[in-house]
Tab-separated table of C-alpha atoms in Angstrom:
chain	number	residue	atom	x	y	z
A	14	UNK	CA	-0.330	-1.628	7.847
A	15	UNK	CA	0.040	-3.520	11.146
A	16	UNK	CA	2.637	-5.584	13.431
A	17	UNK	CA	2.425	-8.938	14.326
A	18	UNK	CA	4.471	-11.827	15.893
A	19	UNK	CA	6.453	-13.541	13.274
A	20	UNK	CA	5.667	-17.937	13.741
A	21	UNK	CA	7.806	-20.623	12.525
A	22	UNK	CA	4.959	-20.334	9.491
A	23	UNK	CA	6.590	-17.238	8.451
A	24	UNK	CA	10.205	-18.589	7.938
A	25	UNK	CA	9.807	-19.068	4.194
A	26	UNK	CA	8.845	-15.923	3.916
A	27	UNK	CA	11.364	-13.779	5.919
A	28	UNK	CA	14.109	-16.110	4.027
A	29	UNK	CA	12.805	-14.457	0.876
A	30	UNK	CA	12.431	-10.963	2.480
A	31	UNK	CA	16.215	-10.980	3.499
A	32	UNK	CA	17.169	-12.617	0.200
A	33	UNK	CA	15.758	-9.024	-0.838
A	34	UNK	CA	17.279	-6.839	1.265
A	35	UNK	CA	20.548	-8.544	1.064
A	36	UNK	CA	20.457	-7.911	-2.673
A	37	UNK	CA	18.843	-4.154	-2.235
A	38	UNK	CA	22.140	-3.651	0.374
A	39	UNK	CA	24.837	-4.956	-2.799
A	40	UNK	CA	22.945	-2.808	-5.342
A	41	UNK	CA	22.969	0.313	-2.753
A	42	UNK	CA	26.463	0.223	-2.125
A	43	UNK	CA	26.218	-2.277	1.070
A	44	UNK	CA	27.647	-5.653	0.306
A	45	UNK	CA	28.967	-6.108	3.918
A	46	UNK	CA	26.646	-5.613	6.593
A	47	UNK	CA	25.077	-8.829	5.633
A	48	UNK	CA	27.081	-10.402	3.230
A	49	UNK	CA	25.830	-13.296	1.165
A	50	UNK	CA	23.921	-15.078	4.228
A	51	UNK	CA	23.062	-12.765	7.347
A	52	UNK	CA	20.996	-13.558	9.270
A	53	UNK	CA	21.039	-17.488	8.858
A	54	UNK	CA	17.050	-19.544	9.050
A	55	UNK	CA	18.401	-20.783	12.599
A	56	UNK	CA	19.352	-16.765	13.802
A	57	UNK	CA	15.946	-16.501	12.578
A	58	UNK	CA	14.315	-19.141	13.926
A	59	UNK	CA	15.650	-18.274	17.440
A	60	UNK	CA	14.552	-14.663	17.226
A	61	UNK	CA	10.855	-16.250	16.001
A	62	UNK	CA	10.981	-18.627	19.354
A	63	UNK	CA	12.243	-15.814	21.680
A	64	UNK	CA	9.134	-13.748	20.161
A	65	UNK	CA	11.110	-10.621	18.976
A	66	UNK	CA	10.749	-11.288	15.553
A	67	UNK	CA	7.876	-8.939	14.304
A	68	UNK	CA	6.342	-8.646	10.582
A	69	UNK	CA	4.876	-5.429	9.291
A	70	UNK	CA	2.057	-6.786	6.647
A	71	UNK	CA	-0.735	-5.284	4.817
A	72	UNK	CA	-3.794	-7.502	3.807
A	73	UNK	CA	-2.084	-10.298	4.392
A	74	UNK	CA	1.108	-9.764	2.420
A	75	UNK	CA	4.452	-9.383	4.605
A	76	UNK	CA	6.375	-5.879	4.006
A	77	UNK	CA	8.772	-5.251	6.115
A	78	UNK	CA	10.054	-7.824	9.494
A	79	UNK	CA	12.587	-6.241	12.513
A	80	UNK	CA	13.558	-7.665	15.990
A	81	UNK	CA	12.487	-5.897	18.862
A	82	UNK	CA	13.388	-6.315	22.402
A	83	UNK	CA	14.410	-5.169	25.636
A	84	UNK	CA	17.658	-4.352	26.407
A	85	UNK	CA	20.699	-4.764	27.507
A	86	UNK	CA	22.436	-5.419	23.992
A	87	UNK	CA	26.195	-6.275	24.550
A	88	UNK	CA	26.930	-4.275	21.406
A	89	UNK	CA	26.079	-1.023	23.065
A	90	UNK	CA	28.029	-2.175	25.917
A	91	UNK	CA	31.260	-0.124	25.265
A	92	UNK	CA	30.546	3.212	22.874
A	93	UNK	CA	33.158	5.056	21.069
A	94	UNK	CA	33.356	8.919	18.967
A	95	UNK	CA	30.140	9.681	21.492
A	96	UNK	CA	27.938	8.667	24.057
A	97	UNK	CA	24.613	7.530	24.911
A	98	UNK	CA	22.032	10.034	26.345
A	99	UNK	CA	20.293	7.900	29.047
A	100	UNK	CA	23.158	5.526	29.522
A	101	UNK	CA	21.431	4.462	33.015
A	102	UNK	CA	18.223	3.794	31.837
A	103	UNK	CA	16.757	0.907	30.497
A	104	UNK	CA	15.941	0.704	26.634
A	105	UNK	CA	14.475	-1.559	23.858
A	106	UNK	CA	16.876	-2.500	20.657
A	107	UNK	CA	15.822	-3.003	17.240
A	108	UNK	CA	17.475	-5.172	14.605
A	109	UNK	CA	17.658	-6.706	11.311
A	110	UNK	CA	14.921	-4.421	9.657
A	111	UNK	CA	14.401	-5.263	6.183
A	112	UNK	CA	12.060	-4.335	3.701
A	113	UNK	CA	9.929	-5.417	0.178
A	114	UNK	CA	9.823	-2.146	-0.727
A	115	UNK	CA	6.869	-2.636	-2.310
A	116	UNK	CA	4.927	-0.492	-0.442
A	117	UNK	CA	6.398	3.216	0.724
A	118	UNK	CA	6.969	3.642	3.768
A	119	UNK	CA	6.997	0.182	5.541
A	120	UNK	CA	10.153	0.481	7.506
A	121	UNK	CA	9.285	3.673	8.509
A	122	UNK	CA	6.020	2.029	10.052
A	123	UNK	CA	7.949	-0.222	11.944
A	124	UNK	CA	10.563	2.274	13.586
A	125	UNK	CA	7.436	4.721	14.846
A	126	UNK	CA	5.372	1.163	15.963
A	127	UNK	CA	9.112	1.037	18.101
A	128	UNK	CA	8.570	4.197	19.168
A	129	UNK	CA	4.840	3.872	20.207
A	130	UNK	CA	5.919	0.955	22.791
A	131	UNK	CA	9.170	2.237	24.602
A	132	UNK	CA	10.444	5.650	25.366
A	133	UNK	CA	14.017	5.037	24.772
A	134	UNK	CA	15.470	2.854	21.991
A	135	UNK	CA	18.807	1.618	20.557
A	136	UNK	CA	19.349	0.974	16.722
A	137	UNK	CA	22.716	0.695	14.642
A	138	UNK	CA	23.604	0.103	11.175
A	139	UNK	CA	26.955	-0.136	8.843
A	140	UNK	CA	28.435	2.863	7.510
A	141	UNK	CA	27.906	1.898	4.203
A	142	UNK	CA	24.371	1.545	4.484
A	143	UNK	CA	23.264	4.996	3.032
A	144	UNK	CA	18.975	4.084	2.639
A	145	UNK	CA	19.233	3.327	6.692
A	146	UNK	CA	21.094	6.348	8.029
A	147	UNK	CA	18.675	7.992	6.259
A	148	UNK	CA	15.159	6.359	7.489
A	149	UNK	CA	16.855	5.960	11.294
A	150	UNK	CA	18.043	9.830	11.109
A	151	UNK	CA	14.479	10.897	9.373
A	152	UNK	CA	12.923	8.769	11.963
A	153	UNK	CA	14.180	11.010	14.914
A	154	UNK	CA	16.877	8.953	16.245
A	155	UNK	CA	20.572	11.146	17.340
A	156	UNK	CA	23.985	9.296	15.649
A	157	UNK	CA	25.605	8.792	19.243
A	158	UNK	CA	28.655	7.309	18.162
A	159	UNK	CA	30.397	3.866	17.238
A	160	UNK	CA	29.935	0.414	18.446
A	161	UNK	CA	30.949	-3.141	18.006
A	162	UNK	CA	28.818	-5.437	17.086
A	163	UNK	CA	28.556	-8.849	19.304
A	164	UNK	CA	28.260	-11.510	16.976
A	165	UNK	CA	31.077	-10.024	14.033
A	166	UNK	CA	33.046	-7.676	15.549
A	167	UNK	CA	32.522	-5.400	12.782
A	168	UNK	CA	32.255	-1.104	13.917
A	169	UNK	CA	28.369	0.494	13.163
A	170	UNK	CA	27.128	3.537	13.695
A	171	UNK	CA	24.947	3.835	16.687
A	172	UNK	CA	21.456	5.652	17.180
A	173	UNK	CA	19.636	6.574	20.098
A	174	UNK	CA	15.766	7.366	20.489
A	175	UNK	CA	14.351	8.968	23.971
A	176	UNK	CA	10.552	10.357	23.961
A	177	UNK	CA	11.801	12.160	27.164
């Protein structure tokens, strides 16, 4: 497996892939995090363009796809039921990760790529989401506490990553 950029070429594609993972999320127990829609082609056109949309593929064939960038987030502005460890430092965020599933172990790839390139990271999902608390907590990231998110308002549980 290996990361790349995502292009506009891919935009077909990641449509599909979130299709999936939308429909994974309902069938898991998740029907609100992303709803019937999230994230839209032009939220994911804008992350292609702002080159933080990355693809995990395999020969050729797209797996898994996550944002990545630098922070600050204004989600993980405010924190409540906890704290962040480095709250001074600077940090990288990760997003939207979604997964085929076809092949074991994708998303897993992509969180330690994350950790390969920063030494502290940021990551939150909905409490409903089960399969992610799970890969986030197995990945070595600490529950911290509750935040808001920007762009719905809606409470998620926040995780925190620090090499140091």
């Amino acid at each position: 497996m290996e990361i790349c950029l995502a292009t506009q070429n891919n935009l077909a594609e990641l449509e599909e892939l979130y299709d999936h993972a939308r429909q994974f999320m309902k069938e898991n127990g998740n029907p609100n995090q992303w709803g019937d829609f999230y994230p839209l082609r032009d939220v994911l056109e804008a992350d292609i363009q702002k080159q933080q949309m990355y693809l995990c593929v395999e020969d050729g064939q797209l797996l898994a796809a996550f944002v990545f960038h630098t922070g600050p987030d204004e989600s993980y502005g405010t924190i409540r039921d906890g704290s962040w460890k480095h709250p001074e430092l600077d940090y990288w965020v990760i997003h939207r990760v979604a997964s085929f599933g076809k092949v074991p172990g994708a998303a897993a790839f992509c969180l330690d790529w994350c950790k390969k390139q920063a030494d502290r990271l940021r990551i939150d999902t909905h409490q409903d989401n089960l399969p992610m608390q799970r890969l986030i907590a197995k990945s070595g990231f600490e529950r911290r506490g509750i935040i808001q998110c920007a762009h719905t308002g809606d409470e998620r549980i926040a995780y925190e990553y620090s090499s140091q």
